Structure formats: C-alpha cells, structure tokens
Amino acid sequence: VHFRQWLCIDQHLGNRLLTALLPLSARAAEFDKCERPVAEWAGFDQGYGRSRGYSVAYNDGFVYVGGNAIGNLSFHSMHRDGTYSDHDGSSVTHDSYTEVSIHHGTNTWTDPSYYTDPAGAQHGMDAVVYKISELGVPESVFAANSGTFDGIYSCSSVNGCWSGYAEFSALAGFASAGSMIAGGGWFRGNLSFPMADGSTTTVANALQGSHYYGFVCKVNMATNKALWVTDIADVGTFVRSAASTSGGHVLAAGDTKGSGTKVGFLRLYDGMSGGNAWSVSYAGTSSITEVAAIGETAYVTGMFKGADVDLLGGGTLFTSNVDGTKDDAFVAAVDASASGPVTKWVKQIGESKGGKYPKYPSVEASGDYLYVAGYLEAATSIDSCSMSGDLGGYLVKLNRATGVCVWAKDTAPANRAVSDGTYVWTYLTSNKPLKLSGDLTLPSVGDEDNVFMAKYRASDGVGLFAVPIGGVGDEEAKDACITPSGPVFVGTSQSEVLTMGDLTIRNLQHEQAESQSGFDPSESDAPHAGQRTLFVMMTAATDKVPPCVSCPSGELSASDTSISAGYCFAYYECTADGDSSHANYPSRSCFTCDSDISQTELQGPDTTNFCYFNGACHPAGERGKGVGYS
C-alpha cells in the first residue's frame, strides 16, 4: 500500500491518528518523516519503594537525575544492544523481581495509623541525585535525609500527618568541574546533608502541608558529599530551576509566597562558599519557572499578570492579555554577574498557564539561540512572528543576543524543550489526545497519563515526528536535557512494561507488588500495581525507519512509500499479520493486523479474550487499580 492519501482512524474512539495526507506539492509536510525515535537506553528504579524523577542535567559524560525516594533505590537499565545494567554490572539477561540488589536504602519506616505501607511510608524519605553514565549505567547516589522538625512521627507533629518531605526539583552541572553539580528544591521538616568535611548540615522547617522552604546546594558527585547548602526560609518557596555561570556561581530561580502574593525570584550564590551574592524578587511575576545560563548571562522564563508591569526592571511596561487580567508567559536575558542583575531584554510570549508546581514555560539555550515552549491560550505576536493559540501551545526560537524572534509556531503544549542546535525535542504529559497541527492528532495510549515526544527542525521549526511513550499505567515526564548521544527525559512510571523500537524494559517493582499481593506476576494483569517509580529514557540523536516501511524519499505521504507484505503500519508501529499493537499503544492490544483488509488500520476489538471500554483494551482477568477484582 502507498501512503499518498490514506486515513488511519481509531473508529471506536473517533480520535484521528493521522488525517488524510495531501500530495506533497499541495503543502509543506509536517510530522511526516518516516524515521521514528530509537531508545538508546531506558531504566526504572527497580527497588521496592516509591521514587520520582523531577530534574535532570548532563555534565562531562554523566546524566544526573534529581528527585526523591522512599524504601529501596536501585536503578536498572536496558540498552539498545540488548545488555542489562545495574550498579553490580551488566548482563545479557533482564533481572527478575527476586534478583534486585539495593543500591541505596532510604531507611524509611511505617507508623500504625497513617503510613502503613512500607513501600509508601514518607517517614525519613530522601531527596536524591542519581549519577548515571551517558551509556545508561548507574554509578552512585547522593541522598539528603528528611525528618520531622520535632522528631514526632504522628499527626501531632508540627509538620502534620504527612511527616517531612523533600525533593531535588532543579539540577545543573559545572562546565569547569565535571563531578560537581548544583541542586535545588523544596522541603518540609528537617533536611540533613552529608558534608565533605564529614559533618552533617541540617536545614529546618516547622510548617505543615505545602508551606515549603527552598534549598540550594553544591554537591561533589565523585564523593557524594555536599560542599555547601543553604535554605530559603520563606513560606511557600519553590526552587524550580538552577544553572551555573562561567564563573562557577549558581543561579536559582522559582517563586515564593511569603505572607502575601506569590512572586518570582532569581538568586545568585557564590560557587565556592554558597554565600548569597544577590537576590531579587520581580514585581508582577508569579514565577520564574526556568533559568539557563551561557557565560554570565541568565536566560529566564516565567509568568506575569497585570497592567503596565515593568518586567524584571527592564524599563519597558508590559500588560498581560485581556487588559492585565490574564497570566502571560515571558522570556528575558539578564546580566547575572556578581555585582547584581541587569536586564538586557524582555519578550512577552502571550496568554499562558502553569500548574500547581509548574516547570513550564521552559527555556533552552543552544548556540546563538533560545528555544522557548509552553502553553498558549490566545493569539499573540512576537516581533514579526505571530501565533493563533489554536493548538494550545507554542514553540519559539529567539536570537539569544537580542531576543528577536526567528520563528514561532502553534503546536501542542510542552512541559519542556531541549535542543542540540540542529533539532528540538519537546515533552508533554497528558491523558488526552494531542493535536500538534491541523493535520495530526495523536490519540492517547489509554485513559492514563502518557508522555508525548515531538521532534522539530531547529532551522525553521518544521515538525518531523511525534510519538507517545507509555504503557498501561501512568507515565509522567518532569524534565529533560540534551547530551551528545541524544535527549534524555526523566519522570515516573507505573506501567509493567515500556517499549520503544526494539528496546523493552520491565518494571520489576510492579512485579514485586503483585507478588506481595499474592498474585503470580507472570500471569497477573494489574495496570497500576506498586508505587510510582523513577523512570529515565535516552533516545538516540539519529532516528530509524521502521523495518516494515520502505521510504525512499523520507516522507510517509510520498507516492513511493510502501509497507512490506504481511505487515500493518499503524500507531507508528510495524505489526505482523495476526499480531496486535503493544509498543506504542498497548491499550490497543485487542486490535490485530490483517494486511489483506488494511495495512494502515488494525482490526478489532477482540471481545473474546478482552474487555474493551473507555477506549482501551483490558485483558480478561485484569485487576483494577489497587484491588483484586477482574
């Protein structure tokens, strides 16, 4: 079958996967490349417990992943070449849930009234940074231990029933010191850091709930010891992003509520001592969601609302959408030298939104340019660039020196964008169909959260491909970074298996939870067994044409593109006759390929061996979330 004009529709959901592709002469093809992403490696925290990845940074051959952990921590990875690695070494076989050795134990514990599950008990949780080689092999763990302020681990504690809490929500490397990282985040209760001199430094917060304090630190990941740590002891303070300057100093950005309205801040810390060189809160902003740095210049993005706001003190007045009543995104360049911040330029993006704990909009500095991504809810113009807001998101390229718009495009929202200068990758977490252009809507993997990854050409912003990443449980992408080998994203997963291309990795924590509940993991189906666990994936810088597709011109819609006999190419996956979709759309596992009927649509659903409801296939006997029913 040729791809010149075909339509692939999930007839049961009514969500279009691809609309009819027009002849190439009629339009500029977007998201039409035959090449698909290939996973270099992917890994789970396989230790029994709960862990989450919130931040990631690359430096000098290593990927650093920040987050928090409860119970036991043990990162395992599956590689493109078929090898499997953990901290004990590599093998050619995937471990089973009975073979997991512990890399770091958090020593969390339960209580009889509130935290009764040892895999989910928050008493003593650790804020952690995992050091992983660029090849995906785990190296070491840095951990700061949390506890309650008063040492009471019941609901009578000053920190309340939820005990202490901490996470590394921000990480950055140092170009001049490969083993050093800057980290930041937020905490409640006591948070204790092991120091390079053998001592322990503890920062403290006696408040409850989300009344967090912020922290910033510098850590030597060669020794897993902190050189310095400092807190931001103001109510409701979230350090959302960190960066390092060419002088070796640390920038921290985020927002704080204090006793009044939430406001965005930018701070500079001396890289040697941790002393706060300067701190500024920007009136009219609600958050500085991300900071990147090249040299001594900080590039920041965030949100503001109001009329005639002198954004970042740059001397130009801005009014957010609808006469200052809406939240708008902005991006700016700031001289971040030790003498104090001086705003160089500011650009208003347009009406936007964040989340409860936003890390978007995001800004990525690459070469002479910036790439900014986020949500867009109304029409807007940036210099000579214009966007309608119809797709809910934006991707914008700016000249780094002047802020002048190079190109701007309407596309799906993104939590994060990263670039190697040639391509741009974006990531979004959603459980809804994702519209990337007028021609492409990706259905979700099921009714769970999925990660959507899209790739664009950096020169002009043309979309190359977009794919979902997920299993039958929830997946979230929290942060991403670029490496010489390709982009890396981090987040959490609750699926039993994840697949991209030829790489498949099993979530052993999922299997462990099923076993402890009295079920045989090899036969049991439970989409949400176990706690959420840290998940990391690196995709290759170079993509690959699916093996069942012949694509001489490189475009799916070209007249010379064809599918091999005996195969279907649906949901961006090659499926042989009689087989079902598992990799990209496991919730379509009750639909099978019959190439005599169609090579671009799967047939089904099979309601003999499956139930089909809420737009997803459910194997007979599947248990619901957290329970034992079928």
XYZ file of C-alpha atoms in Angstrom:
630
model
C 0.000 0.000 0.000
C 1.191 3.514 -0.741
C 0.841 6.412 1.687
C -0.050 9.199 -0.730
C -3.556 9.653 0.665
C -4.610 7.412 3.497
C -6.555 7.799 6.674
C -5.882 5.901 9.886
C -8.701 6.264 12.402
C -9.487 4.602 15.701
C -13.124 4.063 14.765
C -14.147 3.270 18.360
C -12.771 6.471 19.844
C -13.217 8.744 16.884
C -9.778 10.224 17.540
C -7.733 10.735 14.414
C -4.220 9.380 14.412
C -3.375 10.894 11.058
C -5.661 12.876 8.811
C -5.652 12.341 5.070
C -2.215 13.265 3.834
C -2.299 15.646 0.895
C 0.125 15.343 -2.012
C 3.443 16.911 -1.068
C 3.053 19.524 -3.780
C -0.046 20.833 -2.009
C 1.526 21.538 1.361
C 4.694 21.505 3.436
C 4.571 18.120 5.145
C 4.829 18.295 8.934
C 5.298 15.334 11.268
C 5.576 13.276 8.085
C 9.077 11.819 8.367
C 9.365 8.071 8.054
C 12.118 7.942 10.668
C 11.000 7.164 14.210
C 12.849 7.596 17.524
C 15.077 4.832 18.858
C 15.775 4.341 22.557
C 19.488 4.148 23.396
C 18.606 3.007 26.906
C 15.786 3.192 29.398
C 15.634 2.391 33.074
C 13.457 2.065 36.153
C 14.219 2.307 39.824
C 13.614 -1.383 40.487
C 13.971 -1.195 44.279
C 10.844 -1.849 46.308
C 9.516 1.545 47.364
C 8.483 4.785 45.708
C 10.675 7.190 43.770
C 10.146 10.121 41.460
C 12.364 11.933 38.985
C 11.841 15.687 38.898
C 15.026 17.104 37.353
C 17.915 16.118 35.103
C 21.235 17.609 33.984
C 24.119 16.422 31.821
C 27.756 17.161 32.507
C 31.044 15.640 31.354
C 29.814 12.178 30.369
C 27.194 11.701 33.074
C 23.456 12.173 33.442
C 22.342 13.397 36.872
C 18.754 12.711 37.908
C 17.172 14.514 40.852
C 14.052 13.625 42.790
C 13.121 11.772 45.958
C 12.850 8.202 47.184
C 11.105 6.043 49.779
C 12.120 2.474 50.571
C 14.940 0.973 48.488
C 16.548 2.576 45.441
C 18.123 0.507 42.650
C 18.269 1.863 39.091
C 18.405 -0.774 36.349
C 18.640 -0.038 32.623
C 18.055 -1.917 29.376
C 20.246 -0.920 26.432
C 19.831 -0.788 22.683
C 22.469 -3.510 22.248
C 20.441 -5.913 24.400
C 22.506 -5.650 27.589
C 21.010 -5.004 31.013
C 22.805 -2.991 33.719
C 22.566 -2.184 37.390
C 25.128 -0.997 39.957
C 26.565 -4.522 40.173
C 27.437 -4.662 36.466
C 25.981 -5.717 33.116
C 24.497 -8.936 31.766
C 22.673 -10.191 28.698
C 19.520 -11.121 30.623
C 16.868 -8.982 32.288
C 16.745 -9.350 36.091
C 13.658 -10.758 37.793
C 11.979 -9.099 40.765
C 13.663 -11.640 43.059
C 17.158 -10.600 41.891
C 17.118 -6.877 42.720
C 20.057 -5.791 44.883
C 19.833 -2.495 46.726
C 21.964 0.459 45.666
C 20.683 2.881 48.302
C 18.376 2.253 51.235
C 16.466 5.289 52.494
C 15.597 3.571 55.807
C 12.041 4.893 55.756
C 9.591 3.364 58.215
C 5.869 2.943 58.812
C 3.502 4.001 61.574
C 0.337 2.178 62.689
C -2.135 4.946 61.886
C -1.078 6.803 58.718
C 1.860 5.420 56.719
C 1.173 1.693 56.930
C 2.678 0.642 53.564
C 6.483 0.187 53.803
C 6.800 0.997 50.100
C 4.971 4.308 50.530
C 5.856 5.466 54.042
C 7.186 9.017 53.919
C 8.920 8.982 57.328
C 12.600 9.501 56.562
C 12.257 9.915 52.779
C 15.408 11.049 50.959
C 15.943 13.813 48.433
C 18.258 12.059 45.964
C 20.518 12.634 42.971
C 21.365 9.586 40.857
C 24.602 9.615 38.844
C 24.213 7.599 35.622
C 26.786 7.304 32.846
C 25.944 8.591 29.384
C 25.731 4.901 28.415
C 22.965 4.395 30.977
C 24.944 2.581 33.679
C 24.159 3.665 37.289
C 27.194 4.906 39.229
C 26.247 6.372 42.607
C 23.580 8.067 44.724
C 23.686 11.275 46.755
C 21.000 11.457 49.427
C 19.807 14.130 51.859
C 17.646 12.630 54.595
C 14.363 14.218 55.685
C 12.596 14.015 59.030
C 10.099 15.954 61.074
C 11.146 19.179 62.778
C 10.222 17.932 66.250
C 11.043 14.239 65.925
C 7.387 13.267 66.295
C 6.104 10.874 63.620
C 2.361 11.069 64.054
C -0.339 13.609 63.215
C 0.564 15.533 66.377
C 3.877 16.649 64.800
C 4.250 20.337 63.946
C 4.703 19.105 60.362
C 1.352 17.298 60.471
C 0.392 13.805 59.353
C 2.476 13.991 56.188
C 5.796 13.983 58.043
C 8.865 15.540 56.421
C 9.231 15.949 52.671
C 11.965 16.951 50.220
C 12.819 16.781 46.526
C 15.557 17.857 44.136
C 13.475 19.770 41.603
C 16.446 21.524 39.964
C 19.915 20.409 38.828
C 22.789 21.951 36.869
C 26.338 20.929 36.048
C 29.535 22.986 36.123
C 31.447 23.216 32.843
C 34.788 23.592 34.645
C 34.235 20.811 37.203
C 32.786 17.613 35.803
C 31.905 15.918 39.085
C 30.223 18.957 40.643
C 26.527 19.712 40.405
C 24.295 22.471 41.722
C 20.971 21.365 43.123
C 17.841 22.956 44.478
C 14.354 22.107 45.581
C 11.966 22.402 48.486
C 11.397 20.700 51.815
C 9.274 20.447 54.962
C 10.612 19.340 58.354
C 14.360 18.730 58.759
C 16.612 18.004 55.783
C 20.136 16.738 56.543
C 23.039 16.799 54.077
C 26.268 14.753 54.424
C 29.128 17.238 54.038
C 32.602 16.967 52.525
C 34.272 17.555 55.913
C 32.450 14.596 57.478
C 29.836 16.690 59.272
C 26.102 16.977 58.649
C 24.291 20.212 57.828
C 20.570 20.340 58.615
C 18.097 22.929 57.361
C 14.747 23.110 59.169
C 11.108 23.998 58.504
C 8.465 23.639 61.245
C 5.451 24.222 58.964
C 2.813 21.865 57.544
C 1.413 20.932 54.152
C 2.707 22.852 51.148
C 4.326 25.599 53.229
C 7.717 24.503 51.947
C 11.056 26.252 52.267
C 13.551 26.224 49.426
C 17.119 24.915 49.448
C 20.187 25.294 47.211
C 23.374 23.229 47.410
C 26.571 22.218 45.644
C 27.473 18.519 45.616
C 30.595 16.613 44.615
C 29.168 13.516 42.924
C 32.604 11.862 42.946
C 32.351 11.591 46.743
C 28.567 12.018 47.188
C 29.154 14.818 49.688
C 27.846 18.378 49.717
C 30.279 21.289 49.715
C 27.662 23.739 50.934
C 23.920 24.010 51.441
C 21.667 26.937 52.262
C 17.937 27.347 52.722
C 15.430 29.993 51.648
C 13.366 30.204 54.830
C 10.281 31.883 53.418
C 6.809 30.327 53.401
C 5.819 28.616 50.160
C 9.216 28.795 48.444
C 9.845 26.580 45.413
C 13.252 26.427 43.708
C 12.192 25.308 40.238
C 15.395 25.636 38.214
C 19.152 26.036 38.605
C 22.058 26.955 36.336
C 25.775 27.640 36.654
C 27.654 30.623 35.244
C 31.066 30.582 33.547
C 32.494 31.960 36.790
C 31.326 28.844 38.640
C 28.485 30.534 40.513
C 24.976 29.129 40.971
C 21.721 30.665 39.767
C 18.465 29.562 41.394
C 15.014 30.546 40.125
C 11.493 29.910 41.333
C 8.742 31.567 43.305
C 7.811 32.344 46.881
C 4.562 33.337 48.546
C 5.772 34.533 51.924
C 2.952 36.314 53.687
C 1.432 37.756 50.530
C 1.146 37.239 46.767
C 3.305 34.677 45.005
C 6.242 36.302 43.201
C 9.046 35.016 41.005
C 12.679 35.279 42.128
C 16.215 34.923 40.796
C 19.211 34.424 43.119
C 22.969 34.131 42.657
C 25.111 32.075 45.041
C 28.892 32.106 45.280
C 30.048 28.795 43.847
C 32.826 28.309 46.400
C 31.133 29.343 49.647
C 27.405 29.244 48.924
C 27.035 32.840 50.049
C 24.058 34.663 48.561
C 25.615 37.295 46.286
C 22.259 38.823 45.406
C 18.551 38.045 45.370
C 15.773 39.805 43.509
C 12.000 39.295 43.506
C 10.351 40.571 40.333
C 7.134 42.524 40.910
C 4.230 41.418 38.737
C 5.625 37.939 38.114
C 4.117 34.838 39.687
C 7.054 32.542 38.946
C 10.422 32.230 37.258
C 9.931 28.685 36.019
C 13.293 28.098 34.354
C 16.773 29.594 34.105
C 19.541 28.720 31.645
C 22.955 30.359 31.517
C 25.713 30.942 28.982
C 28.712 32.868 30.235
C 27.486 35.365 32.809
C 24.075 35.855 31.183
C 20.960 34.204 32.589
C 18.036 33.427 30.318
C 14.811 33.176 32.288
C 11.196 32.451 31.532
C 8.098 32.597 33.669
C 4.644 34.072 34.155
C 3.306 37.554 34.904
C -0.064 39.252 35.242
C -1.077 42.890 35.375
C -1.173 46.188 33.532
C 1.881 48.370 32.888
C 4.270 45.931 34.563
C 7.959 46.842 34.358
C 9.014 43.241 33.801
C 12.316 42.403 35.508
C 13.034 46.115 35.849
C 13.999 46.381 32.193
C 12.324 49.762 31.765
C 9.603 48.612 29.337
C 5.988 48.351 30.502
C 4.014 45.224 29.611
C 0.318 44.408 30.032
C -0.852 40.807 30.104
C -3.787 39.653 27.996
C -7.336 41.000 28.470
C -6.191 44.286 29.998
C -3.910 42.669 32.529
C -6.390 40.122 33.899
C -4.752 37.007 32.408
C -1.437 35.256 33.017
C 1.108 35.703 30.232
C 4.418 33.949 29.614
C 7.625 35.912 29.069
C 11.309 35.285 28.395
C 14.237 37.564 29.234
C 18.016 37.886 29.287
C 19.681 39.104 32.491
C 23.313 40.018 33.153
C 23.934 37.764 36.147
C 27.393 38.945 37.172
C 28.230 39.118 40.875
C 27.663 42.887 41.039
C 23.920 42.447 40.576
C 21.336 41.557 37.905
C 20.791 43.892 34.944
C 18.018 43.068 32.484
C 19.170 43.122 28.854
C 15.885 42.438 27.059
C 12.377 41.054 27.716
C 9.891 39.447 25.312
C 6.218 38.862 26.067
C 5.034 35.499 24.696
C 1.278 35.627 25.308
C -1.541 34.271 27.449
C -0.426 31.056 29.093
C -0.818 28.887 32.155
C 1.275 26.871 34.559
C 0.356 24.138 37.001
C 0.264 23.628 40.744
C 4.017 23.022 40.690
C 4.933 24.465 37.268
C 8.171 23.797 35.414
C 6.832 25.460 32.279
C 7.184 27.637 30.339
C 10.710 26.400 29.660
C 13.761 27.976 28.022
C 16.701 26.176 26.404
C 19.923 27.953 25.366
C 21.732 26.318 22.445
C 24.418 28.091 20.450
C 23.272 31.562 19.435
C 19.602 30.846 20.029
C 16.953 30.197 22.650
C 14.056 27.757 22.350
C 11.023 28.570 24.483
C 7.988 26.307 24.922
C 4.802 26.199 26.950
C 1.051 26.748 26.822
C -0.658 29.376 24.658
C -4.325 30.242 25.062
C -4.820 33.261 22.781
C -3.460 34.839 19.615
C -0.190 36.711 20.034
C 2.688 38.346 18.163
C 6.408 38.478 18.952
C 8.203 40.926 16.666
C 7.351 39.699 13.135
C 6.229 36.258 14.382
C 2.573 35.531 15.075
C 0.632 32.612 16.562
C -3.098 31.908 16.832
C -3.129 29.913 20.076
C -5.498 27.411 18.451
C -3.399 24.340 19.339
C -2.895 25.280 22.979
C 0.876 25.557 22.906
C 3.891 27.227 21.346
C 7.481 26.651 20.336
C 9.538 29.796 19.701
C 13.121 30.374 18.540
C 14.773 33.649 19.571
C 18.122 35.263 18.890
C 19.959 34.859 22.173
C 21.763 38.216 21.988
C 18.814 40.417 21.033
C 15.675 38.420 21.842
C 14.404 38.939 18.292
C 12.031 36.206 17.136
C 13.453 33.914 14.430
C 10.337 31.760 14.143
C 7.303 30.916 16.247
C 4.814 28.138 15.739
C 1.497 26.974 17.060
C 1.779 23.409 18.269
C 0.751 21.219 21.175
C 1.749 22.427 24.653
C 5.086 21.263 26.030
C 6.414 20.958 29.559
C 9.993 21.087 28.315
C 12.005 21.683 25.134
C 15.672 20.752 24.577
C 17.945 21.229 21.569
C 21.309 20.178 20.162
C 21.261 23.133 17.755
C 20.086 21.024 14.819
C 16.861 19.621 16.262
C 14.445 20.470 19.059
C 12.645 17.850 21.150
C 9.585 18.643 23.266
C 7.903 16.621 26.021
C 4.401 16.737 27.469
C 2.421 14.636 29.937
C -1.254 14.203 29.059
C -4.088 11.659 29.142
C -5.935 13.319 26.283
C -5.494 13.244 22.500
C -2.787 15.664 21.428
C -3.242 17.959 18.444
C 0.130 19.002 17.057
C -1.002 20.603 13.804
C -4.027 20.903 11.580
C -3.033 17.551 10.080
C -2.048 15.490 13.102
C -3.819 14.464 16.280
C -2.247 11.704 18.364
C -4.656 9.662 20.469
C -3.528 8.915 23.986
C -2.249 5.437 24.799
C -5.311 4.925 27.006
C -7.087 6.803 29.758
C -3.848 7.040 31.763
C -1.177 9.733 31.662
C 1.276 9.302 28.792
C 4.430 11.068 27.652
C 4.271 12.665 24.208
C 7.575 13.438 22.494
C 7.849 15.559 19.346
C 10.867 16.452 17.221
C 11.301 19.640 15.187
C 13.914 21.022 12.825
C 15.735 23.835 14.610
C 16.369 25.883 11.464
C 12.700 26.517 10.659
C 10.576 24.728 13.284
C 9.100 22.151 10.916
C 7.710 19.164 12.833
C 9.412 15.861 11.970
C 7.581 13.309 14.103
C 5.527 12.950 17.276
C 5.054 9.766 19.300
C 3.508 8.664 22.593
C 5.618 6.865 25.187
C 3.740 4.821 27.732
C 2.340 1.549 28.973
C -0.982 0.620 30.518
C -0.190 2.579 33.700
C 0.584 6.259 34.231
C 3.744 7.862 32.831
C 4.919 11.412 33.501
C 7.760 13.470 32.028
C 9.027 16.035 34.529
C 12.257 17.321 32.955
C 14.648 16.774 30.047
C 18.185 17.616 28.968
C 20.390 17.190 25.914
C 23.517 15.019 25.739
C 25.978 14.328 22.895
C 24.216 10.981 22.384
C 20.675 12.372 22.293
C 17.956 13.799 24.551
C 17.102 12.354 27.972
C 13.825 12.749 29.821
C 13.005 11.800 33.409
C 9.798 11.284 35.310
C 7.776 8.480 36.830
C 6.044 5.326 35.658
C 3.532 2.842 36.985
C 3.427 0.546 33.960
C 4.565 -3.065 33.975
C 6.429 -2.807 30.649
C 7.643 0.049 28.442
C 8.794 -0.331 24.837
C 10.357 1.950 22.251
C 11.517 0.420 18.990
C 13.435 -2.775 19.717
C 14.000 -1.924 23.390
C 11.684 -3.270 26.082
C 12.187 -2.957 29.837
C 10.098 -4.477 32.624
C 9.169 -2.670 35.813
C 10.260 -5.155 38.479
C 8.763 -3.069 41.269
C 5.404 -3.626 39.581
C 6.042 -7.382 39.611
C 7.212 -7.279 43.243
C 3.982 -5.547 44.279
C 1.878 -8.168 42.503
C 3.824 -10.957 44.200
C 3.394 -9.391 47.636
C -0.355 -9.164 46.958
C -0.463 -12.911 46.353
C -0.582 -12.916 42.545
C 1.759 -14.562 40.037
C 3.447 -11.657 38.183
C 3.898 -13.781 35.055
C 0.144 -14.323 34.750
C -1.435 -11.383 36.571
C -2.631 -8.208 34.848
C -2.799 -5.090 37.021
C -2.112 -1.754 35.297
C -1.247 0.133 38.491
C 0.428 -2.411 40.764
C 3.064 -0.928 43.038
C 4.122 2.624 43.714
C 5.193 5.167 41.135
C 8.839 4.680 40.277
C 11.644 6.757 38.787
C 11.918 6.352 35.018
C 14.657 7.641 32.678
C 14.962 7.274 28.894
C 17.596 8.400 26.389
C 16.575 8.471 22.737
C 19.224 8.408 20.030
C 20.221 11.573 18.192
C 19.723 9.618 14.937
C 16.322 8.115 14.170
C 15.429 4.949 12.252
C 12.922 3.998 9.551
C 10.581 1.235 10.826
C 11.611 -2.142 9.383
C 8.329 -2.778 7.556
C 8.356 0.597 5.765
C 10.168 1.378 2.514
C 10.645 5.126 2.361
C 12.987 6.277 -0.444
C 12.053 9.965 -0.196
C 11.878 10.047 3.611
C 8.220 11.156 3.727
C 5.347 8.939 4.844
C 2.953 10.621 2.421
C 5.222 10.265 -0.628
C 3.949 8.189 -3.540
C 6.942 5.839 -3.373
C 6.478 4.933 0.323
C 5.159 1.410 0.888
C 4.587 -1.225 3.593
C 6.022 -4.736 3.408
C 3.644 -7.558 2.522
C 2.188 -9.290 5.572
C 2.511 -6.220 7.813
C 0.472 -3.292 9.038
C 1.949 0.075 9.930
C -0.481 1.595 12.433
C 0.098 3.652 15.550
C 3.639 4.237 14.222
C 4.471 0.569 14.756
C 5.114 -2.392 12.471
C 2.714 -5.216 13.312
C 2.769 -8.607 11.567
C -0.398 -10.331 10.400
C -2.199 -11.815 13.399
C -0.255 -9.741 15.933
C -1.537 -6.826 17.999
C -0.185 -3.406 18.910
C 1.876 -3.436 22.096
C 4.747 -0.971 21.864
C 3.333 2.497 21.297
C -0.303 1.742 22.060
C -0.562 -1.220 24.488
C -4.158 -0.251 25.219
C -4.931 -1.308 21.609
C -3.752 -4.880 22.285
C -7.156 -6.294 21.302
C -6.747 -4.954 17.753
C -4.783 -7.122 15.319
C -3.195 -6.751 11.916
C -4.906 -8.225 8.876
C -2.987 -6.808 5.944
C -5.475 -8.282 3.458
C -8.067 -5.866 4.854
C -5.842 -2.861 5.598
C -2.159 -2.155 6.108
C -2.823 1.123 7.910
C -5.606 0.144 10.319
C -5.759 -2.679 12.872
C -8.895 -4.803 13.077
C -10.935 -5.370 16.217
C -11.617 -5.227 19.040
C -11.334 -8.874 20.097
C -14.024 -9.157 22.768
C -13.471 -12.887 23.370
C -10.176 -12.524 25.199
C -10.501 -8.854 26.136
C -12.886 -6.315 27.531
C -12.992 -3.037 25.622
C -14.159 0.091 27.431
C -13.076 3.696 27.916
C -11.227 3.455 24.613
C -8.812 0.774 25.818
C -8.334 -2.991 25.672
C -8.321 -4.824 29.007
C -7.210 -8.484 29.157
C -9.715 -10.901 30.672
C -8.985 -11.147 34.392
C -7.287 -7.753 34.635
C -7.462 -6.310 38.141
C -8.435 -2.713 38.811
C -6.261 -0.088 40.421
C -5.081 -1.207 43.847
C -7.638 -4.006 44.203
C -8.131 -7.639 43.318
C -11.254 -7.585 41.155
C -11.407 -8.578 37.469
